Coordinates of C-alpha atoms in Angstrom, one line a residue:
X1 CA 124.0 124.9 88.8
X2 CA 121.2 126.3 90.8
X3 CA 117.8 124.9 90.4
X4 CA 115.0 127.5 90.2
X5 CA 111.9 126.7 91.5
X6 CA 109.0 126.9 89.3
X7 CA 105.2 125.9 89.2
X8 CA 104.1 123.2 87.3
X9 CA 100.0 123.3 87.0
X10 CA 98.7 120.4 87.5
X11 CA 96.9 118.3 84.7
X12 CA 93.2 117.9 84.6
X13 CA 91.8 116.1 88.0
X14 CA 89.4 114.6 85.6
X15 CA 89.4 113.9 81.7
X16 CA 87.0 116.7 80.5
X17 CA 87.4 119.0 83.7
X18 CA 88.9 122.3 84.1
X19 CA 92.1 122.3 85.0
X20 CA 93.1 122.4 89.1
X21 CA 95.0 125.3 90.4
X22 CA 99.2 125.1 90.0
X23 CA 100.9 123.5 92.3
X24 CA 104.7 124.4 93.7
X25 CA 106.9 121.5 93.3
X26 CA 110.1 121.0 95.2
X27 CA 113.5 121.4 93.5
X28 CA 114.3 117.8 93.7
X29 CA 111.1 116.9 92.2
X30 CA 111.7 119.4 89.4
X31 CA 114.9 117.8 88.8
X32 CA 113.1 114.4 88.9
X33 CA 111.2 115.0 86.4
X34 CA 113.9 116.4 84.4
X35 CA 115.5 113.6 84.3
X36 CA 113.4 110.4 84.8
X37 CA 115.8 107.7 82.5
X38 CA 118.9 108.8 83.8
X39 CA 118.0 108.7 87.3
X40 CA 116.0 105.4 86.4
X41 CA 119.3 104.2 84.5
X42 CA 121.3 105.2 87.6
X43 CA 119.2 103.4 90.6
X44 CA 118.6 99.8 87.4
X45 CA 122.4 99.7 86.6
X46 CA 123.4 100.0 90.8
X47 CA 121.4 97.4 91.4
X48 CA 123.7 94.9 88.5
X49 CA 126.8 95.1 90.6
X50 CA 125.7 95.4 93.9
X51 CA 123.0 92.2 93.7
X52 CA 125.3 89.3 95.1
X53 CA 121.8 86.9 95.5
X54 CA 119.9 83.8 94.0
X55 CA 116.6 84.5 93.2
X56 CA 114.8 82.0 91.3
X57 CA 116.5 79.4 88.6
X58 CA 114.8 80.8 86.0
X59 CA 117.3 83.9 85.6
X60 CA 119.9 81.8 84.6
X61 CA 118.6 78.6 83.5
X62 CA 115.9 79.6 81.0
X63 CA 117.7 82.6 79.4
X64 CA 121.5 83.3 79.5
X65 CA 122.4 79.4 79.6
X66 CA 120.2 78.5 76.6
X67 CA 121.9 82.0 74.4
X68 CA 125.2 80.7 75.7
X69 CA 124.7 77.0 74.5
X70 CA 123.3 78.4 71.4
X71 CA 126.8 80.9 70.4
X72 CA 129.4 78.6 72.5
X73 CA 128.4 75.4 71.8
X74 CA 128.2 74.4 75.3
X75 CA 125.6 74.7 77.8
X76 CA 122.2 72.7 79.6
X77 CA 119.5 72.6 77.7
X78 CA 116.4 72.3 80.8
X79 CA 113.1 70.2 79.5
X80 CA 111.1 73.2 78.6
X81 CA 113.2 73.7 75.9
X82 CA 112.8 70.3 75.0
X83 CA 109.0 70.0 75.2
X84 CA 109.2 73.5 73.4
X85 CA 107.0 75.3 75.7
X86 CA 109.0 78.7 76.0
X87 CA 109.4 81.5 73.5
X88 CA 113.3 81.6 72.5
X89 CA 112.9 85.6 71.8
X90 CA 114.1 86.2 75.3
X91 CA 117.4 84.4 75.3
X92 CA 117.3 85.2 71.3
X93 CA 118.5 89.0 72.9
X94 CA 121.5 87.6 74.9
X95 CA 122.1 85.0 72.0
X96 CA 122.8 88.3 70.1
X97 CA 124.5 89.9 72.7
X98 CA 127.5 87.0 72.8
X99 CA 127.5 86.5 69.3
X100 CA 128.8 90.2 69.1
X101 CA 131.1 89.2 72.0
X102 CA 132.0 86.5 70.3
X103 CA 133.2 88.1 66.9
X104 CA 134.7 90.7 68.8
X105 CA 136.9 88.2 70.2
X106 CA 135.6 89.9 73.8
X107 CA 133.6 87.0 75.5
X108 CA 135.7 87.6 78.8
X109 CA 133.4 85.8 82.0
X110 CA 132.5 89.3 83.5
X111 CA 131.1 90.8 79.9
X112 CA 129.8 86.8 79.5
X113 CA 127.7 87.7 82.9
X114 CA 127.2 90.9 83.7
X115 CA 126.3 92.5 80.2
X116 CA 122.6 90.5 80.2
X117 CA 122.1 92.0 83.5
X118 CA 123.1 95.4 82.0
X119 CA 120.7 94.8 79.1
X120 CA 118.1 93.8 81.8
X121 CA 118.6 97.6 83.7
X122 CA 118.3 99.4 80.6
X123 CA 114.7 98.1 79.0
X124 CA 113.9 98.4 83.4
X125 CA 114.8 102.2 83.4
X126 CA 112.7 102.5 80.4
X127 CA 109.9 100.9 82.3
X128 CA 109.9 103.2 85.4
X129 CA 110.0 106.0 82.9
X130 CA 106.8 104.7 80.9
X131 CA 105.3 104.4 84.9
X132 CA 104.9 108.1 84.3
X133 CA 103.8 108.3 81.3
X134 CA 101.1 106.2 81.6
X135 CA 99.9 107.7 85.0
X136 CA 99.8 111.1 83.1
X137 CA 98.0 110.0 80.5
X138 CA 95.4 108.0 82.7
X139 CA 95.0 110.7 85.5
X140 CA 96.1 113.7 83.3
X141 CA 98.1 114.4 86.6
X142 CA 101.3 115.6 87.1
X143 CA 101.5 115.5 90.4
X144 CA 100.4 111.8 90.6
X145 CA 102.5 110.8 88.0
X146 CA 105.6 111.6 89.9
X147 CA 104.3 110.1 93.0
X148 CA 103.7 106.6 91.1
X149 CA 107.4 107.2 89.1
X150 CA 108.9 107.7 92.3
X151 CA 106.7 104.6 94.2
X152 CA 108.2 102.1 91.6
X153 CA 111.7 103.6 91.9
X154 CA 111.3 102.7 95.5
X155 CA 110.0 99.3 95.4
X156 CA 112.2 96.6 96.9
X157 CA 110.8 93.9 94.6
X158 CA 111.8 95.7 91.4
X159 CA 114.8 96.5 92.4
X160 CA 116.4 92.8 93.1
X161 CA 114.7 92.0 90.2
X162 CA 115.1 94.7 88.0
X163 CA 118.6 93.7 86.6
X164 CA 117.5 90.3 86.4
X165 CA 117.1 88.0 83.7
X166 CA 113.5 86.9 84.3
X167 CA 111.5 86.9 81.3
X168 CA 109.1 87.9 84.3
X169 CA 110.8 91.4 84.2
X170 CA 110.9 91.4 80.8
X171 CA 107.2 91.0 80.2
X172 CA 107.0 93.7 82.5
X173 CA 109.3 96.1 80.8
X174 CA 107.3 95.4 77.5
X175 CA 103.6 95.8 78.9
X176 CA 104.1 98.8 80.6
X177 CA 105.7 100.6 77.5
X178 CA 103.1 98.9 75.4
X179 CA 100.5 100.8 78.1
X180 CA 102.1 103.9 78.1
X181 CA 101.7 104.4 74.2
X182 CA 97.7 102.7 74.4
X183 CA 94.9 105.1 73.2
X184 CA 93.1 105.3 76.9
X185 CA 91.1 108.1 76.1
X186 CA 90.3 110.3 72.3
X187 CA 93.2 112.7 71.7
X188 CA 90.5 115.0 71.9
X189 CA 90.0 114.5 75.7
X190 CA 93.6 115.5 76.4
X191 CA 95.5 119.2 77.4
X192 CA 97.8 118.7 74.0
X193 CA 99.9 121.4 75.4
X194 CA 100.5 118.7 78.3
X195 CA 100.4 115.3 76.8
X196 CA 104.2 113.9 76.5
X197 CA 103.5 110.5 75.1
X198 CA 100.7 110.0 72.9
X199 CA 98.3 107.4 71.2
X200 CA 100.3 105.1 69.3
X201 CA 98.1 102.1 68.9
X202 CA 101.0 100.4 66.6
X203 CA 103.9 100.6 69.6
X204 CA 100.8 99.9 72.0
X205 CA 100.4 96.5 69.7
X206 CA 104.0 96.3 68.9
X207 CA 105.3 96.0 72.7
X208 CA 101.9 94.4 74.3
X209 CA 102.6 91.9 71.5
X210 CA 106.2 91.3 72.6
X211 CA 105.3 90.8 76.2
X212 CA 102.7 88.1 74.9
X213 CA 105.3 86.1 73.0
X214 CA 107.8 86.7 76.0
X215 CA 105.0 85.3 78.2
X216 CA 101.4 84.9 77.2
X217 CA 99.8 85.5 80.4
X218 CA 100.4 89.3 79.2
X219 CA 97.3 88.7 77.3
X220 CA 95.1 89.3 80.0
X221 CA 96.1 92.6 80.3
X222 CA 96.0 93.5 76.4
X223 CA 92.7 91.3 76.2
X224 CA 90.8 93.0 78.9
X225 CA 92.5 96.6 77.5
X226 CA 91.0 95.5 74.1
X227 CA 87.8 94.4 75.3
X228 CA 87.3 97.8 77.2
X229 CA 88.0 100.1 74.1
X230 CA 85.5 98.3 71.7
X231 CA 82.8 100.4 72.4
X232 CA 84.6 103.7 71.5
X233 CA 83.8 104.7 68.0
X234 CA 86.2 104.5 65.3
X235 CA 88.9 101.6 67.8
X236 CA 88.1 99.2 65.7
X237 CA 89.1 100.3 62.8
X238 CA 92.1 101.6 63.8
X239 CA 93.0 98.5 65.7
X240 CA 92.6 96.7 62.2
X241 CA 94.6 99.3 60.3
X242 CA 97.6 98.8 63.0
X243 CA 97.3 95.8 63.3
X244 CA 98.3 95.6 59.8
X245 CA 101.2 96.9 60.2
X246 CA 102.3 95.3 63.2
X247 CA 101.2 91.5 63.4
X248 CA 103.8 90.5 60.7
X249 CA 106.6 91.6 62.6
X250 CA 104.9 90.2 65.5
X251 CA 104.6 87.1 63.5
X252 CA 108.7 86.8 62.9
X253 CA 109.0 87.7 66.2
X254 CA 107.2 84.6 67.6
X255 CA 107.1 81.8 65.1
X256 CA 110.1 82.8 63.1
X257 CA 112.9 83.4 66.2
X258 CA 111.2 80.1 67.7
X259 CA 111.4 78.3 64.3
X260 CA 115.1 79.4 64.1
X261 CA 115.7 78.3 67.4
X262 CA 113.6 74.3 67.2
X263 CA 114.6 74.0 63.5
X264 CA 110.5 73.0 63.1
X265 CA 107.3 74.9 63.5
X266 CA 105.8 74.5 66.6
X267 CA 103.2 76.6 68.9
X268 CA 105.0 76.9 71.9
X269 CA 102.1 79.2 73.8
X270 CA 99.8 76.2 73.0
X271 CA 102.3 74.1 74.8
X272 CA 102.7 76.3 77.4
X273 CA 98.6 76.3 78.3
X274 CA 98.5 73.0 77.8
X275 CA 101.1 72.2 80.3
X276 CA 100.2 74.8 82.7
X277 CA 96.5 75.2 82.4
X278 CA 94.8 71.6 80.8
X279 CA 97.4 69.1 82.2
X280 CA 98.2 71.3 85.5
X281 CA 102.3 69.9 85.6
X282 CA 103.2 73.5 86.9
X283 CA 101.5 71.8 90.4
X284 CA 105.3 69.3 90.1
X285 CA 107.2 72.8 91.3
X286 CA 104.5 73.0 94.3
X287 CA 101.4 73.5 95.3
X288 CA 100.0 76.9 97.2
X289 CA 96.5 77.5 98.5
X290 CA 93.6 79.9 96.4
X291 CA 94.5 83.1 98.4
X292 CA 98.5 83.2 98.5
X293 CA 98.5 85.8 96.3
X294 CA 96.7 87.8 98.5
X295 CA 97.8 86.9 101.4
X296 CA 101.5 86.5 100.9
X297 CA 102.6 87.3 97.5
X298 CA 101.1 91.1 97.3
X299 CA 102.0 91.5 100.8
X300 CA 105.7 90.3 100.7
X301 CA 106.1 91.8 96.6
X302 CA 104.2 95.7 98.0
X303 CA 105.4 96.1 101.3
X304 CA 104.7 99.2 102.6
X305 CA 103.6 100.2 99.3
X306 CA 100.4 97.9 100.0
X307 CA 98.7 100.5 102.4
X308 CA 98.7 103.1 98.9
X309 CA 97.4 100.1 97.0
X310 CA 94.6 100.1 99.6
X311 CA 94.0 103.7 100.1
X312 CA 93.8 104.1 96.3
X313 CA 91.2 100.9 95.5
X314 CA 89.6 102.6 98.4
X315 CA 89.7 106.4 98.5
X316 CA 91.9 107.9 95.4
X317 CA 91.4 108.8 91.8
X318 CA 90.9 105.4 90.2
X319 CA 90.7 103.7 86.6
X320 CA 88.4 101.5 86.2
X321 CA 90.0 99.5 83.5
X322 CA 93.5 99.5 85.3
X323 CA 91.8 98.5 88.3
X324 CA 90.2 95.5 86.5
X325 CA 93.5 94.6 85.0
X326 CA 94.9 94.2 88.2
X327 CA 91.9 92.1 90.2
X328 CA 91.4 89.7 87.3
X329 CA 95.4 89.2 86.6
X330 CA 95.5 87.9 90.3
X331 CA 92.3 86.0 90.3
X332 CA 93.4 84.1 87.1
X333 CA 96.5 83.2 88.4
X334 CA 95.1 82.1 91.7
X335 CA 93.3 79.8 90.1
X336 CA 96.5 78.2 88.8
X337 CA 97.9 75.8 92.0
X338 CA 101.7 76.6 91.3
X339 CA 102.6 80.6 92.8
X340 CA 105.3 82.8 92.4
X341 CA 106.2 85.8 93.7
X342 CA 107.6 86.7 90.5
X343 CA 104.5 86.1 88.6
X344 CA 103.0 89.6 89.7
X345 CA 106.0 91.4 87.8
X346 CA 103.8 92.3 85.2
X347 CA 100.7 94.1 87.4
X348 CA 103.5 95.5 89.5
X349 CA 103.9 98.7 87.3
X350 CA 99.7 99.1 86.8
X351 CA 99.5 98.8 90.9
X352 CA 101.6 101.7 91.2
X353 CA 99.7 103.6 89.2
X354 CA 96.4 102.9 91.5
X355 CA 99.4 103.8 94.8
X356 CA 100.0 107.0 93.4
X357 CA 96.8 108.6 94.2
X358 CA 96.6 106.6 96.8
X359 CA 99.5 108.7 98.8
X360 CA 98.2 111.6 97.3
X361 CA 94.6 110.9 99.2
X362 CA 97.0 109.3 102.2
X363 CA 98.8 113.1 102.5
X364 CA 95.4 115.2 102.8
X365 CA 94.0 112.8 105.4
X366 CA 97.1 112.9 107.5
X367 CA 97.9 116.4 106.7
X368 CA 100.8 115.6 105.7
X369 CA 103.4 116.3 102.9
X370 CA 103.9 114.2 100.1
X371 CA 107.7 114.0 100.0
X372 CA 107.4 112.8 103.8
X373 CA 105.5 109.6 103.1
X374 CA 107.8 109.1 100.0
X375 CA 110.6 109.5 101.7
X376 CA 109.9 107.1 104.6
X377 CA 108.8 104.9 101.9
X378 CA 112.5 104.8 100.6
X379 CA 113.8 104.3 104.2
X380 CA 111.5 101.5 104.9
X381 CA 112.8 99.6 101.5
X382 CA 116.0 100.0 102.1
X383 CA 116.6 97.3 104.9
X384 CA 114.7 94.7 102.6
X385 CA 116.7 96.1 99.0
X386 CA 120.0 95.2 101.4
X387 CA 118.9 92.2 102.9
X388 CA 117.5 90.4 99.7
X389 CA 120.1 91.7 97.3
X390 CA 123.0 91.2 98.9
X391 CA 122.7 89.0 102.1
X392 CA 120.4 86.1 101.5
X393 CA 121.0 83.2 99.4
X394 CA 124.1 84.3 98.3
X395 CA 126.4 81.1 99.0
X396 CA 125.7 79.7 95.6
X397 CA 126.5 82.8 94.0
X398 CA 129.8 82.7 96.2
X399 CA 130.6 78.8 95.0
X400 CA 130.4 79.7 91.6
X401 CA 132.6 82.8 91.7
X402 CA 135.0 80.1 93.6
X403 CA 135.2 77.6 91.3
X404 CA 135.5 80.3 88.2
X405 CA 138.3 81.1 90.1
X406 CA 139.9 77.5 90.3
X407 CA 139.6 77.4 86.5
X408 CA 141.4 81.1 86.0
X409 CA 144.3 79.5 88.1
X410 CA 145.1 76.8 86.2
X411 CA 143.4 74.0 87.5
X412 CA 141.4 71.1 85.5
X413 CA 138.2 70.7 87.5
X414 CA 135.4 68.0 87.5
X415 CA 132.1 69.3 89.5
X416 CA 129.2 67.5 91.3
X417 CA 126.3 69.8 92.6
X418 CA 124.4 67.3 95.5
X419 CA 121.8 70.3 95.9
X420 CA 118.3 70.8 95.0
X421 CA 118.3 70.6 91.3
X422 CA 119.2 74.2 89.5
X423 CA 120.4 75.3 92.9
X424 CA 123.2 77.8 91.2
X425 CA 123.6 79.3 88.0
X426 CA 125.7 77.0 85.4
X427 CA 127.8 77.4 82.5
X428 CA 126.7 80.4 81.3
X429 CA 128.2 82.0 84.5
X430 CA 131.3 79.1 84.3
X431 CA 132.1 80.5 80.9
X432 CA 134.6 77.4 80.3
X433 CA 134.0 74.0 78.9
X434 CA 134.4 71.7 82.0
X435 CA 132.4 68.8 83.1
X436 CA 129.3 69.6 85.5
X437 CA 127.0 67.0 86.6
X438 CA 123.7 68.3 89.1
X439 CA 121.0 66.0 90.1
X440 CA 117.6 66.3 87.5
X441 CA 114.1 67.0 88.2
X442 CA 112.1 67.1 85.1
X443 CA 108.4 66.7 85.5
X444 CA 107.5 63.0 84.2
X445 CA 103.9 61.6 84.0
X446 CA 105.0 57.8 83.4
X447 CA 104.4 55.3 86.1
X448 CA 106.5 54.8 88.6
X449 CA 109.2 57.5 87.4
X450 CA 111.6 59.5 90.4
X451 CA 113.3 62.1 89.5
X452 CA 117.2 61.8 90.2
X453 CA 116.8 64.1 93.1
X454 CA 114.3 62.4 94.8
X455 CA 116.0 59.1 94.2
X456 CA 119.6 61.4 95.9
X457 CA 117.1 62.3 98.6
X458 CA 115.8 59.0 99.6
X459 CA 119.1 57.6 100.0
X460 CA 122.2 60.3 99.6
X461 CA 125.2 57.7 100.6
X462 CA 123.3 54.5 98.4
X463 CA 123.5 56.9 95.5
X464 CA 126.6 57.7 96.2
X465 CA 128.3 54.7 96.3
X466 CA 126.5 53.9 92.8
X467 CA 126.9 56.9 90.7
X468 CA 130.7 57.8 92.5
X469 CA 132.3 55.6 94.6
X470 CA 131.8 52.3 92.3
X471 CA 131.4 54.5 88.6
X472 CA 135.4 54.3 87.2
X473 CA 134.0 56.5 84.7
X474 CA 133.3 59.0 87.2
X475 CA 135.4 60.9 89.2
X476 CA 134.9 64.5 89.7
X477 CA 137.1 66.6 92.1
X478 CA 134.8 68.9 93.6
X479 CA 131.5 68.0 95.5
X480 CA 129.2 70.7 96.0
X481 CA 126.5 70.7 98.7
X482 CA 124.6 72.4 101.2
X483 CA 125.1 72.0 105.0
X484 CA 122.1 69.9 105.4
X485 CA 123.9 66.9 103.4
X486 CA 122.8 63.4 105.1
X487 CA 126.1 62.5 107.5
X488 CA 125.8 59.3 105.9
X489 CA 126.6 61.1 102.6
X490 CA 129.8 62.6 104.3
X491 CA 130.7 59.3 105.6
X492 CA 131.0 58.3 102.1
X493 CA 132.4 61.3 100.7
X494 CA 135.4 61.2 103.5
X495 CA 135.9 57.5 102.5
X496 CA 136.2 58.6 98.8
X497 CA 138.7 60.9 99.5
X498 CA 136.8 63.9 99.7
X499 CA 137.2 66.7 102.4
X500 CA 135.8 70.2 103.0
X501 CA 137.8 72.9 101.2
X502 CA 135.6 75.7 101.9
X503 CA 132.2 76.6 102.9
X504 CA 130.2 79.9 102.2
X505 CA 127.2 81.4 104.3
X506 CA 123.8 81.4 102.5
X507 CA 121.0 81.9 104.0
X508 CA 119.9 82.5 107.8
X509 CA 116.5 80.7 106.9
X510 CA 117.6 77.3 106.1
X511 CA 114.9 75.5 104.9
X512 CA 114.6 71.8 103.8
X513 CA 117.1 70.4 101.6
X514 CA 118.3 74.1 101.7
X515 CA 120.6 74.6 103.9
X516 CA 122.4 77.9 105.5
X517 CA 126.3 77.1 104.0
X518 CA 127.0 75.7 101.0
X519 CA 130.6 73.5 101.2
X520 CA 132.3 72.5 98.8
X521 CA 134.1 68.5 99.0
X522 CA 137.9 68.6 97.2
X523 CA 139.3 65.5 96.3
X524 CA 142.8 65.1 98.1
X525 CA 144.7 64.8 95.0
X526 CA 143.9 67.6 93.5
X527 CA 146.7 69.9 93.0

């Protein structure tokens, strides 16, 4: 099928101004904009199966293996959960996800793990497709819209993490449709002949509000959006009047999923700013200085896109309310002494809306066409998309995989993880009932209290000889650890009857307890 090319005139440069002259888009931007999802759907569902990496514990531990305890009856239940200061509408998806697997009598290990991830790509494609939509209606731009839509398809970051099982990426996935519907500007103010997604205040409240139950550091981006549009006559009372509408489904939602989940009523936001605001316990999972954000958690989570970031702040068509979004989302969570990359997910999509005119202002300095930058833009992210997704931290991906396959050929298997505490993912990637046993670290303020990993740590072969060697009760087959393991610990485990079966690369920047194999210990009489 040939693809004509045809002019598409772009929207206003400003709300309220006349219209710019047409501009002659490229055939395989005319077929991008054609078909946004499916080549969004395409890029989000690649990145499932060809991810072989460990990201963060959270993508395991906090979602899939709290839905999987929940339908199979088996699973670890991490402290959060516990001190019920997470939302259980995130996992609540995947717990309905296995339940149908599960009265389908379909619950193999592959459709146990990679159907979340699948979920995960979907509600991701819809993201980068609301990208567009919400740079169109901001800038009334066509031309910029595509350039953002096309700067978020190409981002590094989203792609490893775009398929994952973060609520991080969820959040995001809900707050940028949640933008894409919000009433920026009056109807009046737009080219109806050229809106394609209009005010909806109800799905602006409806998906803003799921992203706040998700995680409720979304607020800041619906509070400060609410905040701005109180002075525009006639918001309130249309606020009210969706708000009526929406709120009680928000409501089930939040307190009933998490009272079906605790069996009791409980605030579990309130929890969660108490624990990571008021009592500051998020600082147990480290400690990073005011200006990481800026200094290595934009850089590293932008890349190259961080020089359209600039030139936009700086020189392109700007919004003052996204822009404000974005500066007080980071300053708020500098303030907070625990960091994550991942905690930018949610700004991510709103920062390529301010890099889209950015390139566009990039181009006309340079001279320069458009598709150039964008496509060395792609090239450039390719080496850390490959790298990331399918290179480093992989070994504990690789161990689990080996010991599924243990199981699948018969044998009865005991396991012992002497790692970092959530180091690999757990049963909900096992998918069989065996005994696992991994070294704790739950946050504890009473005196005197060390974690089980620290108490490992301090003394790997005294611990040992304790909780192994000298415990008839326990006898597992298969030792798990990372390269770094104290000799003294291998002394022990040689003595025991232990010996290295197989070892599997991880990571060429070992670092810490961390190390750049994982290896796993089989007992000698195990058949």
């Amino acid at each position: 099928m040939t693809i004509r090319k045809r002019n598409i005139s772009l929207e206003k440069d400003n709300i309220g101004s006349v219209p710019c002259q047409s501009l002659k888009v490229n055939s395989w931007i005319a077929l991008l904009l054609r078909n946004k999802f499916l080549i969004a759907l395409i890029i989000r569902l690649s990145s499932v199966f060809l991810t072989k990496t460990f990201f963060v514990p959270d993508e395991y531990w906090q979602s899939t293996e709290i839905a999987h305890r929940k339908v199979f009856g088996y699973g670890y239940v991490t402290w959060e959960w516990k001190e019920k200061i997470r939302s259980y509408l995130h996992p609540f998806v995947f717990e309905l996800y296995f339940h149908m697997l599960k009265s389908c009598q379909l619950d193999t290990t592959n459709a146990v793990v990679f159907g979340p991830h699948i979920l995960q790509a979907f509600l991701t494609a819809i993201c980068d497709v609301s990208v567009y939509y919400l740079c169109l209606k901001i800038y009334n731009n066509t031309n910029i819209a595509t350039i953002s839509f096309t700067l978020q398809l190409s981002s590094w970051f989203v792609y490893y993490t775009g398929s994952r099982t973060l609520s991080n990426t969820a959040e995001m996935c809900f707050a940028c449709i949640g933008l894409s519907f919000f009433p920026f500007f009056r109807a009046s103010e737009y080219d109806s002949d050229r809106k394609q997604r209009g005010n909806n205040l109800c799905l602006a409240l409806l998906f803003g509000g799921i992203a706040c139950i998700i995680r409720p550091t979304s607020l800041i981006i619906f509070g400060v959006l609410f905040l701005s549009a109180l002075n525009r006559g006639g918001f309130i009372s249309n606020f009210i009047a969706s708000g009526v509408k929406v709120f009680p489904c928000l409501l089930v939602l939040s307190f009933g999923v998490d009272f079906y989940y605790n069996q009791e009523f409980c605030l579990v936001h309130w929890n969660f700013f108490k624990f990571n605001v008021f009592q500051n316990l998020s600082g147990f999972y480290g400690v990073h200085s005011f200006h990481w954000y800026l200094t290595q958690g934009l850089p590293v989570v932008l890349f190259v896109h961080i020089i359209f970031v600039v030139c936009g702040f700086c020189y392109g068509k700007k919004n003052s309310v996204i822009s404000l979004i974005t500066v007080l989302y980071v300053v708020i969570h500098s303030l907070i002494e625990h960091k994550e990359f991942r905690f930018l997910l949610p700004i991510v999509p709103l920062i390529m809306c301010i890099a889209g005119p950015g390139l566009q202002e990039l181009s006309k300095s340079f001279k320069c066409k458009q598709t150039t930058l964008l496509l060395i833009t792609l090239l450039m992210n390719i080496f850390p998309v490959t790298y990331f997704s399918v290179i480093h931290q992989k070994g504990v991906l690789d161990v689990v995989k080996y010991l599924r396959h243990e199981i699948e050929t018969g044998k009865d298997i005991d396991v012992l993880y002497l790692m970092p505490c959530h180091s690999t993912p757990y049963y909900s990637y096992i998918h069989c009932n065996i005994s696992m046993k991994f070294l704790t670290c739950q946050p504890n303020q009473t005196n005197g209290y060390i974690e089980e990993a620290k108490k490992f740590y301090a003394n790997p072969s005294e611990w040992l000889e304790m909780e192994v060697v000298n415990n008839k009760l326990y006898n597992p087959t298969h030792v798990v650890a990372f390269d770094v393991l104290a000799q003294n610990a291998k002394d022990v485990l040689a003595l025991s009857g232990y010996f290295k079966e197989i070892t599997f690369f991880h990571s060429h920047f070992p670092e810490g307890r961390v190390g750049q194999y994982v290896d796993v210990y089989q007992k000698q009489d195990v058949t």
